[in-house]
Amino acid sequence: MSMTATIRDLWLKPVRAERMAAFRIAVAAIVLGDTLISLLPDAADWFGPEAVFNASQYAAWMLDDRLIRWSLLPINASLELVFAILGLLAVSAVLVAIGLFTRPASIVMWALLLSIHNRNPHILNAGDTLLRCATFYLMFMPAGAAWSIDNLIRARRGRPVNGWVAPWPLRFAQFQIVLVYFATGVEKLRGFKLAHVMQGGSPGDWLEGSAVYKALTFSTMGRFPWLFEGLPWWVFAPLTWVTVGFELLFAVLVLKRRTRWPALSVGFCLHLGIFATMEVGHFSFSTLSFYFLLVPAAVLMDIAGRAAGEGGRRTLQVYFDGMCPICKRSKQWLERLDWLGRLAFVDIHDRARALADLPDVSYSDMLSRMHVKRPDGLHFAGFHAFRAMAPVLPLAWPLVPLLWLPGAAAIGARVYDFIARNRFRFAKCENEFCAMHLKLLAGRELDENVIARVIELHEKYQAAGKSNRAPETPAGS
Amino acid sequence: MAGMARAQRIWRITCGIAAAALVLAHTLALVGGAINRLAAGPEQNVIDKMAGGFLGATGTLQRWNMFSPDVGDECHVPFLLVTFRDGSKRILSSPATPPMAGGDPLLLARGMIREEQRRMEWTGHFADARRRKLDTRISDPVSGTWEQGTTYARWLLNKHLGAHPQDAERIAFVDLYIAVVRHYGEGELPRRGDLYYISVYPQFDPLWPPGIRTSLGHQPLPPRGKLPTPQ
């Protein structure tokens, strides 16, 4: 594809709306949570007539000739007006979250958030900046084109709802988060002064490796600064360097399909770590809300179980060996974990169906590993199948980022293959068919001969199930 | 009907182009401002002013320098030292500030704070990021201003007087200090560093409680901006 076509596709080719819808819900939830938890309870201290940032300071801040600032809160706003604005902000966030009057509500949410933030800049942190950026981009996004009440209303009125929307607002917002990481990384490197280093000085906290340790023990920002007391700083040096490297390379890593998931997983763990160890408000959540814009839409649609404009429920087909006790037990566990009802199980001994559903997978592969087929047609085997299922299993959600960390696939695939290869050792069979089935599969190359015997055994098993007859040993076993 | 549909289509396309142009301008301002800052440094120039104007109006002005270029070795905690007419003292501080050891503010003022005790009382921080940010902004020697210090002192004082109105008659004077807390070093406890005295100017804030002065008495307002040199 030519460069022009690539650029045209990137900016103009319609994309699914689900990523923007997920972003919309996440941003609105953060605005709502922040308003209720950190702004409303202290509204008098932060924004009222007796606020810690007084009217004179507010006026000077708003009239700063270097910048254009505005706010819906007048200089001497009463406390009642402050509460009214905060209440409206909460209401607009609810409307955005549920997708009712999405566009006007998102414009109101942005305007009110900016007004409130401009009233007292002293209490704001990086998370607030990111939240304002998020609400700004949200105004331009067709974020109500999926998972919204607006969509339901449109459909009821007979208007077309297909979930495909213009991509450019998504691209701008993706660019924003990439810029945040890159700029953060570059700023960290600014601590390096060659002349200073040449004279034997420190290359700066980040290159030296002490930055994360110092941040964790930052007495006024660390959540539990005493927890790290006495630990040597160099323990955290690898984490410091990984942080800088991750920030500088984030753009490249998320651009490539192969490294996108691992990059997002590392980022998720990083921000979870920041939230756990530092009291920086909603910063981690605001950053992570942008991650929804980078996750494949198909995964989000699978989690939701439906896609805008598509009838029916989206389910993942799980192909398992119905004669293997470990596989059956795994299936039972998966059924228990499948709270959202996103999995549908297919016994591979229904051979005609399995081969029709997965035409490019051999039957021996199906006998060797569990397979999962997503509604978009992509299919996965073994550990990768489990990883594909994890996003639709609520209890497995905390595991999802870990499963995508660099190296997780290599380790996971080995563990899975070991269990799959040795399942006949661990398994306790309830009947002879099962025992013979495992014996057939154990430690062998699954050639046509073995497969023929497996099929023969299964046919006998089915026949025995109908007539309650005892099994006969398959020929050559 | 066809004319209506056409008009709607033209309206939608026009809105789309206008919105895209706005976002494009925003992105150009974002990138232009960032590159300009990297190349030209913190000094303001035309590009910075244009970019800042646009981004300021949309609330998307940003600089991603958290803990950059260095994390540093110390943080700052503001507190108001209230001296009563009978000579007793009391420290007023933000709820995000750890309780002062032994309740005796003079220990802190004299640099005799028992860090172990304070550390034990400062067990963890939850949902107080905004208060802590405020404390940091007030006491930051780089960005802090005397205006901020004055309103902060007034705020602490009024909150105290709201809860203890009888103290209004007892207070002789109040003074704002910033305690420097050095971080845990390798195998070390946090250490108290310097103590700064910050001049505050009651006449700047109309909400300052009448009759309460600072130990320095009435002083003329200095020019707007940075904190005066620490004493």
PDB file of C-alpha atoms in Angstrom, chain B:
ATOM      1  CA  MET B   1     -37.265  17.114   1.353  1.00  0.00           C
ATOM      2  CA  ALA B   2     -34.205  16.583  -0.842  1.00  0.00           C
ATOM      3  CA  GLY B   3     -33.182  20.193  -0.243  1.00  0.00           C
ATOM      4  CA  MET B   4     -33.467  19.665   3.519  1.00  0.00           C
ATOM      5  CA  ALA B   5     -31.332  16.552   3.398  1.00  0.00           C
ATOM      6  CA  ARG B   6     -28.753  18.372   1.298  1.00  0.00           C
ATOM      7  CA  ALA B   7     -28.661  21.291   3.725  1.00  0.00           C
ATOM      8  CA  GLN B   8     -28.199  18.872   6.626  1.00  0.00           C
ATOM      9  CA  ARG B   9     -25.369  17.169   4.798  1.00  0.00           C
ATOM     10  CA  ILE B  10     -23.646  20.495   4.062  1.00  0.00           C
ATOM     11  CA  TRP B  11     -24.088  21.515   7.713  1.00  0.00           C
ATOM     12  CA  ARG B  12     -22.582  18.256   8.934  1.00  0.00           C
ATOM     13  CA  ILE B  13     -19.631  18.495   6.565  1.00  0.00           C
ATOM     14  CA  THR B  14     -19.009  22.132   7.541  1.00  0.00           C
ATOM     15  CA  CYS B  15     -19.138  21.241  11.241  1.00  0.00           C
ATOM     16  CA  GLY B  16     -16.803  18.327  10.642  1.00  0.00           C
ATOM     17  CA  ILE B  17     -14.272  20.490   8.800  1.00  0.00           C
ATOM     18  CA  ALA B  18     -14.459  23.219  11.446  1.00  0.00           C
ATOM     19  CA  ALA B  19     -13.984  20.688  14.240  1.00  0.00           C
ATOM     20  CA  ALA B  20     -11.096  18.992  12.447  1.00  0.00           C
ATOM     21  CA  ALA B  21      -9.473  22.387  11.822  1.00  0.00           C
ATOM     22  CA  LEU B  22      -9.806  23.247  15.505  1.00  0.00           C
ATOM     23  CA  VAL B  23      -8.269  19.966  16.627  1.00  0.00           C
ATOM     24  CA  LEU B  24      -5.536  20.296  14.014  1.00  0.00           C
ATOM     25  CA  ALA B  25      -4.747  23.810  15.242  1.00  0.00           C
ATOM     26  CA  HIS B  26      -4.703  22.434  18.766  1.00  0.00           C
ATOM     27  CA  THR B  27      -2.279  19.678  17.813  1.00  0.00           C
ATOM     28  CA  LEU B  28      -0.025  22.111  15.951  1.00  0.00           C
ATOM     29  CA  ALA B  29       0.022  24.369  19.003  1.00  0.00           C
ATOM     30  CA  LEU B  30       0.806  21.356  21.178  1.00  0.00           C
ATOM     31  CA  VAL B  31       3.666  20.102  19.042  1.00  0.00           C
ATOM     32  CA  GLY B  32       4.945  23.578  18.134  1.00  0.00           C
ATOM     33  CA  GLY B  33       4.966  24.630  21.776  1.00  0.00           C
ATOM     34  CA  ALA B  34       6.745  21.438  22.865  1.00  0.00           C
ATOM     35  CA  ILE B  35       9.434  21.644  20.166  1.00  0.00           C
ATOM     36  CA  ASN B  36       9.909  25.339  20.811  1.00  0.00           C
ATOM     37  CA  ARG B  37      10.356  24.731  24.527  1.00  0.00           C
ATOM     38  CA  LEU B  38      12.893  22.006  23.904  1.00  0.00           C
ATOM     39  CA  ALA B  39      14.807  24.208  21.484  1.00  0.00           C
ATOM     40  CA  ALA B  40      14.462  27.609  23.100  1.00  0.00           C
ATOM     41  CA  GLY B  41      14.133  26.709  26.778  1.00  0.00           C
ATOM     42  CA  PRO B  42      11.733  28.262  29.265  1.00  0.00           C
ATOM     43  CA  GLU B  43      12.062  31.841  27.952  1.00  0.00           C
ATOM     44  CA  GLN B  44       8.891  33.090  26.278  1.00  0.00           C
ATOM     45  CA  ASN B  45       8.879  33.859  22.585  1.00  0.00           C
ATOM     46  CA  VAL B  46       6.240  34.405  19.909  1.00  0.00           C
ATOM     47  CA  ILE B  47       5.616  30.698  19.268  1.00  0.00           C
ATOM     48  CA  ASP B  48       5.317  30.012  22.952  1.00  0.00           C
ATOM     49  CA  LYS B  49       2.859  32.860  23.358  1.00  0.00           C
ATOM     50  CA  MET B  50       0.698  31.770  20.405  1.00  0.00           C
ATOM     51  CA  ALA B  51       0.715  28.125  21.440  1.00  0.00           C
ATOM     52  CA  GLY B  52       0.119  29.051  25.068  1.00  0.00           C
ATOM     53  CA  GLY B  53      -2.796  31.287  24.118  1.00  0.00           C
ATOM     54  CA  PHE B  54      -4.588  28.569  22.201  1.00  0.00           C
ATOM     55  CA  LEU B  55      -3.848  25.776  24.638  1.00  0.00           C
ATOM     56  CA  GLY B  56      -4.700  27.969  27.626  1.00  0.00           C
ATOM     57  CA  ALA B  57      -8.110  28.765  26.163  1.00  0.00           C
ATOM     58  CA  THR B  58      -8.892  25.102  25.593  1.00  0.00           C
ATOM     59  CA  GLY B  59      -7.509  24.046  28.954  1.00  0.00           C
ATOM     60  CA  THR B  60      -4.959  21.766  27.348  1.00  0.00           C
ATOM     61  CA  LEU B  61      -1.757  23.606  28.155  1.00  0.00           C
ATOM     62  CA  GLN B  62       0.601  20.910  29.309  1.00  0.00           C
ATOM     63  CA  ARG B  63       4.124  20.256  30.399  1.00  0.00           C
ATOM     64  CA  TRP B  64       5.027  16.714  31.312  1.00  0.00           C
ATOM     65  CA  ASN B  65       7.829  17.233  33.764  1.00  0.00           C
ATOM     66  CA  MET B  66       6.701  15.230  36.759  1.00  0.00           C
ATOM     67  CA  PHE B  67       9.815  14.397  38.778  1.00  0.00           C
ATOM     68  CA  SER B  68      11.897  15.813  35.930  1.00  0.00           C
ATOM     69  CA  PRO B  69      14.635  16.452  35.196  1.00  0.00           C
ATOM     70  CA  ASP B  70      15.455  15.220  38.721  1.00  0.00           C
ATOM     71  CA  VAL B  71      13.332  13.981  41.602  1.00  0.00           C
ATOM     72  CA  GLY B  72      15.396  15.825  44.163  1.00  0.00           C
ATOM     73  CA  ASP B  73      16.167  14.956  47.764  1.00  0.00           C
ATOM     74  CA  GLU B  74      13.732  17.033  49.733  1.00  0.00           C
ATOM     75  CA  CYS B  75      10.175  18.225  49.979  1.00  0.00           C
ATOM     76  CA  HIS B  76       8.591  21.152  51.768  1.00  0.00           C
ATOM     77  CA  VAL B  77       5.864  21.340  54.374  1.00  0.00           C
ATOM     78  CA  PRO B  78       4.210  24.663  55.262  1.00  0.00           C
ATOM     79  CA  PHE B  79       2.856  25.334  58.740  1.00  0.00           C
ATOM     80  CA  LEU B  80       1.592  28.280  60.691  1.00  0.00           C
ATOM     81  CA  LEU B  81       3.106  28.881  64.104  1.00  0.00           C
ATOM     82  CA  VAL B  82       0.571  30.573  66.367  1.00  0.00           C
ATOM     83  CA  THR B  83       1.997  32.351  69.426  1.00  0.00           C
ATOM     84  CA  PHE B  84      -0.491  33.096  72.158  1.00  0.00           C
ATOM     85  CA  ARG B  85      -0.341  36.050  74.522  1.00  0.00           C
ATOM     86  CA  ASP B  86       0.633  33.741  77.390  1.00  0.00           C
ATOM     87  CA  GLY B  87       3.683  32.602  75.414  1.00  0.00           C
ATOM     88  CA  SER B  88       2.331  29.191  74.488  1.00  0.00           C
ATOM     89  CA  LYS B  89       2.540  28.077  70.886  1.00  0.00           C
ATOM     90  CA  ARG B  90       0.551  25.939  68.521  1.00  0.00           C
ATOM     91  CA  ILE B  91       1.175  24.673  65.033  1.00  0.00           C
ATOM     92  CA  LEU B  92      -1.574  24.841  62.427  1.00  0.00           C
ATOM     93  CA  SER B  93      -1.069  22.782  59.353  1.00  0.00           C
ATOM     94  CA  SER B  94      -2.989  21.222  56.543  1.00  0.00           C
ATOM     95  CA  PRO B  95      -4.681  17.883  57.298  1.00  0.00           C
ATOM     96  CA  ALA B  96      -2.262  16.373  54.807  1.00  0.00           C
ATOM     97  CA  THR B  97       0.701  17.334  56.967  1.00  0.00           C
ATOM     98  CA  PRO B  98       1.870  14.763  59.483  1.00  0.00           C
ATOM     99  CA  PRO B  99       1.219  15.502  63.126  1.00  0.00           C
ATOM    100  CA  MET B 100       4.166  17.248  64.685  1.00  0.00           C
ATOM    101  CA  ALA B 101       6.072  15.263  67.215  1.00  0.00           C
ATOM    102  CA  GLY B 102       5.008  15.588  70.787  1.00  0.00           C
ATOM    103  CA  GLY B 103       2.679  18.442  69.950  1.00  0.00           C
ATOM    104  CA  ASP B 104       5.413  20.895  70.840  1.00  0.00           C
ATOM    105  CA  PRO B 105       5.978  23.190  67.886  1.00  0.00           C
ATOM    106  CA  LEU B 106       9.165  24.531  69.355  1.00  0.00           C
ATOM    107  CA  LEU B 107      10.788  21.188  68.724  1.00  0.00           C
ATOM    108  CA  LEU B 108      10.192  21.725  65.042  1.00  0.00           C
ATOM    109  CA  ALA B 109      11.157  25.356  65.110  1.00  0.00           C
ATOM    110  CA  ARG B 110      14.417  24.506  66.829  1.00  0.00           C
ATOM    111  CA  GLY B 111      15.128  21.608  64.531  1.00  0.00           C
ATOM    112  CA  MET B 112      14.682  19.121  67.346  1.00  0.00           C
ATOM    113  CA  ILE B 113      11.834  17.120  65.876  1.00  0.00           C
ATOM    114  CA  ARG B 114      11.988  13.426  66.630  1.00  0.00           C
ATOM    115  CA  GLU B 115      11.719  11.975  63.169  1.00  0.00           C
ATOM    116  CA  GLU B 116      11.042   8.447  64.350  1.00  0.00           C
ATOM    117  CA  GLN B 117       7.962   9.599  66.182  1.00  0.00           C
ATOM    118  CA  ARG B 118       6.736  11.662  63.290  1.00  0.00           C
ATOM    119  CA  ARG B 119       7.364   8.844  60.894  1.00  0.00           C
ATOM    120  CA  MET B 120       5.195   6.506  62.905  1.00  0.00           C
ATOM    121  CA  GLU B 121       2.331   8.974  62.858  1.00  0.00           C
ATOM    122  CA  TRP B 122       2.649   9.568  59.131  1.00  0.00           C
ATOM    123  CA  THR B 123       1.439   6.154  58.178  1.00  0.00           C
ATOM    124  CA  GLY B 124      -0.029   6.576  54.760  1.00  0.00           C
ATOM    125  CA  HIS B 125      -1.858   8.898  52.407  1.00  0.00           C
ATOM    126  CA  PHE B 126      -5.237   8.310  50.855  1.00  0.00           C
ATOM    127  CA  ALA B 127      -7.393  10.718  48.874  1.00  0.00           C
ATOM    128  CA  ASP B 128      -5.472  13.773  50.043  1.00  0.00           C
ATOM    129  CA  ALA B 129      -3.601  14.461  46.815  1.00  0.00           C
ATOM    130  CA  ARG B 130      -5.144  17.906  46.371  1.00  0.00           C
ATOM    131  CA  ARG B 131      -4.250  19.083  49.865  1.00  0.00           C
ATOM    132  CA  ARG B 132      -0.745  17.802  49.449  1.00  0.00           C
ATOM    133  CA  LYS B 133      -0.460  19.475  46.071  1.00  0.00           C
ATOM    134  CA  LEU B 134      -1.596  22.715  47.654  1.00  0.00           C
ATOM    135  CA  ASP B 135       1.021  22.376  50.395  1.00  0.00           C
ATOM    136  CA  THR B 136       3.688  21.694  47.792  1.00  0.00           C
ATOM    137  CA  ARG B 137       2.678  24.689  45.677  1.00  0.00           C
ATOM    138  CA  ILE B 138       2.595  27.019  48.690  1.00  0.00           C
ATOM    139  CA  SER B 139       6.009  25.972  49.895  1.00  0.00           C
ATOM    140  CA  ASP B 140       7.811  25.440  46.608  1.00  0.00           C
ATOM    141  CA  PRO B 141      10.821  27.755  46.674  1.00  0.00           C
ATOM    142  CA  VAL B 142      10.725  27.981  42.861  1.00  0.00           C
ATOM    143  CA  SER B 143       7.061  28.663  42.175  1.00  0.00           C
ATOM    144  CA  GLY B 144       5.714  29.755  45.559  1.00  0.00           C
ATOM    145  CA  THR B 145       4.703  33.402  46.031  1.00  0.00           C
ATOM    146  CA  TRP B 146       4.037  35.577  49.070  1.00  0.00           C
ATOM    147  CA  GLU B 147       0.427  35.970  47.911  1.00  0.00           C
ATOM    148  CA  GLN B 148      -0.050  32.228  48.128  1.00  0.00           C
ATOM    149  CA  GLY B 149       1.622  32.157  51.525  1.00  0.00           C
ATOM    150  CA  THR B 150      -0.614  34.937  52.830  1.00  0.00           C
ATOM    151  CA  THR B 151      -3.913  33.384  51.707  1.00  0.00           C
ATOM    152  CA  TYR B 152      -2.767  29.988  52.919  1.00  0.00           C
ATOM    153  CA  ALA B 153      -1.956  31.412  56.349  1.00  0.00           C
ATOM    154  CA  ARG B 154      -5.333  33.171  56.449  1.00  0.00           C
ATOM    155  CA  TRP B 155      -7.090  29.969  55.435  1.00  0.00           C
ATOM    156  CA  LEU B 156      -5.420  27.933  58.180  1.00  0.00           C
ATOM    157  CA  LEU B 157      -6.055  30.658  60.719  1.00  0.00           C
ATOM    158  CA  ASN B 158      -9.743  31.102  59.856  1.00  0.00           C
ATOM    159  CA  LYS B 159     -10.341  27.370  59.933  1.00  0.00           C
ATOM    160  CA  HIS B 160      -8.806  27.243  63.401  1.00  0.00           C
ATOM    161  CA  LEU B 161     -10.770  30.249  64.614  1.00  0.00           C
ATOM    162  CA  GLY B 162     -13.952  28.752  63.204  1.00  0.00           C
ATOM    163  CA  ALA B 163     -13.438  25.756  65.475  1.00  0.00           C
ATOM    164  CA  HIS B 164     -11.944  27.731  68.410  1.00  0.00           C
ATOM    165  CA  PRO B 165     -13.418  31.247  68.330  1.00  0.00           C
ATOM    166  CA  GLN B 166     -12.173  31.930  71.864  1.00  0.00           C
ATOM    167  CA  ASP B 167      -8.588  31.864  70.548  1.00  0.00           C
ATOM    168  CA  ALA B 168      -9.086  35.104  68.579  1.00  0.00           C
ATOM    169  CA  GLU B 169      -8.475  37.153  71.715  1.00  0.00           C
ATOM    170  CA  ARG B 170      -5.572  35.003  72.881  1.00  0.00           C
ATOM    171  CA  ILE B 171      -3.387  35.098  69.768  1.00  0.00           C
ATOM    172  CA  ALA B 172      -0.419  37.440  69.961  1.00  0.00           C
ATOM    173  CA  PHE B 173       0.918  36.838  66.461  1.00  0.00           C
ATOM    174  CA  VAL B 174       1.244  34.192  63.762  1.00  0.00           C
ATOM    175  CA  ASP B 175       4.107  33.259  61.462  1.00  0.00           C
ATOM    176  CA  LEU B 176       4.296  31.059  58.409  1.00  0.00           C
ATOM    177  CA  TYR B 177       7.187  28.618  58.129  1.00  0.00           C
ATOM    178  CA  ILE B 178       8.234  26.071  55.605  1.00  0.00           C
ATOM    179  CA  ALA B 179       9.967  23.006  56.931  1.00  0.00           C
ATOM    180  CA  VAL B 180      12.273  21.213  54.549  1.00  0.00           C
ATOM    181  CA  VAL B 181      12.079  17.446  54.902  1.00  0.00           C
ATOM    182  CA  ARG B 182      14.889  15.480  53.366  1.00  0.00           C
ATOM    183  CA  HIS B 183      13.859  12.123  51.927  1.00  0.00           C
ATOM    184  CA  TYR B 184      14.908   8.816  53.264  1.00  0.00           C
ATOM    185  CA  GLY B 185      18.452   8.254  52.188  1.00  0.00           C
ATOM    186  CA  GLU B 186      19.924   4.815  51.842  1.00  0.00           C
ATOM    187  CA  GLY B 187      19.487   3.244  55.263  1.00  0.00           C
ATOM    188  CA  GLU B 188      18.398   6.566  56.747  1.00  0.00           C
ATOM    189  CA  LEU B 189      15.318   8.079  58.293  1.00  0.00           C
ATOM    190  CA  PRO B 190      13.938  11.308  56.812  1.00  0.00           C
ATOM    191  CA  ARG B 191      15.754  14.284  58.213  1.00  0.00           C
ATOM    192  CA  ARG B 192      14.509  17.741  58.801  1.00  0.00           C
ATOM    193  CA  GLY B 193      16.494  20.206  56.805  1.00  0.00           C
ATOM    194  CA  ASP B 194      16.249  23.979  56.875  1.00  0.00           C
ATOM    195  CA  LEU B 195      13.366  25.969  58.213  1.00  0.00           C
ATOM    196  CA  TYR B 196      12.225  28.973  56.170  1.00  0.00           C
ATOM    197  CA  TYR B 197      10.323  31.920  57.486  1.00  0.00           C
ATOM    198  CA  ILE B 198       7.842  33.279  54.960  1.00  0.00           C
ATOM    199  CA  SER B 199       6.683  36.867  55.236  1.00  0.00           C
ATOM    200  CA  VAL B 200       2.933  37.204  54.967  1.00  0.00           C
ATOM    201  CA  TYR B 201       0.995  40.427  54.464  1.00  0.00           C
ATOM    202  CA  PRO B 202      -2.429  40.494  56.174  1.00  0.00           C
ATOM    203  CA  GLN B 203      -3.500  43.598  54.255  1.00  0.00           C
ATOM    204  CA  PHE B 204      -3.344  41.575  51.008  1.00  0.00           C
ATOM    205  CA  ASP B 205      -6.235  39.360  52.021  1.00  0.00           C
ATOM    206  CA  PRO B 206      -9.523  41.036  52.978  1.00  0.00           C
ATOM    207  CA  LEU B 207     -10.561  37.847  54.789  1.00  0.00           C
ATOM    208  CA  TRP B 208      -7.611  37.981  57.191  1.00  0.00           C
ATOM    209  CA  PRO B 209      -9.014  37.972  60.752  1.00  0.00           C
ATOM    210  CA  PRO B 210      -8.882  41.497  62.148  1.00  0.00           C
ATOM    211  CA  GLY B 211      -6.517  42.210  64.993  1.00  0.00           C
ATOM    212  CA  ILE B 212      -4.141  39.344  64.298  1.00  0.00           C
ATOM    213  CA  ARG B 213      -0.690  40.285  63.103  1.00  0.00           C
ATOM    214  CA  THR B 214       2.589  38.607  62.331  1.00  0.00           C
ATOM    215  CA  SER B 215       5.672  38.841  64.515  1.00  0.00           C
ATOM    216  CA  LEU B 216       7.174  41.316  62.044  1.00  0.00           C
ATOM    217  CA  GLY B 217       4.189  43.638  62.351  1.00  0.00           C
ATOM    218  CA  HIS B 218       2.813  45.667  59.458  1.00  0.00           C
ATOM    219  CA  GLN B 219       5.006  45.680  56.366  1.00  0.00           C
ATOM    220  CA  PRO B 220       4.328  47.270  52.984  1.00  0.00           C
ATOM    221  CA  LEU B 221       3.342  44.873  50.197  1.00  0.00           C
ATOM    222  CA  PRO B 222       6.313  43.751  48.134  1.00  0.00           C
ATOM    223  CA  PRO B 223       6.088  43.447  44.326  1.00  0.00           C
ATOM    224  CA  ARG B 224       3.945  40.533  43.152  1.00  0.00           C
ATOM    225  CA  GLY B 225       5.629  37.202  42.680  1.00  0.00           C
ATOM    226  CA  LYS B 226       8.299  35.032  44.204  1.00  0.00           C
ATOM    227  CA  LEU B 227       8.667  34.232  47.862  1.00  0.00           C
ATOM    228  CA  PRO B 228      11.012  36.642  49.625  1.00  0.00           C
ATOM    229  CA  THR B 229      14.454  35.327  50.405  1.00  0.00           C
ATOM    230  CA  PRO B 230      14.230  32.768  53.218  1.00  0.00           C
ATOM    231  CA  GLN B 231      15.351  34.090  56.576  1.00  0.00           C
TER     232      GLN B 231
END
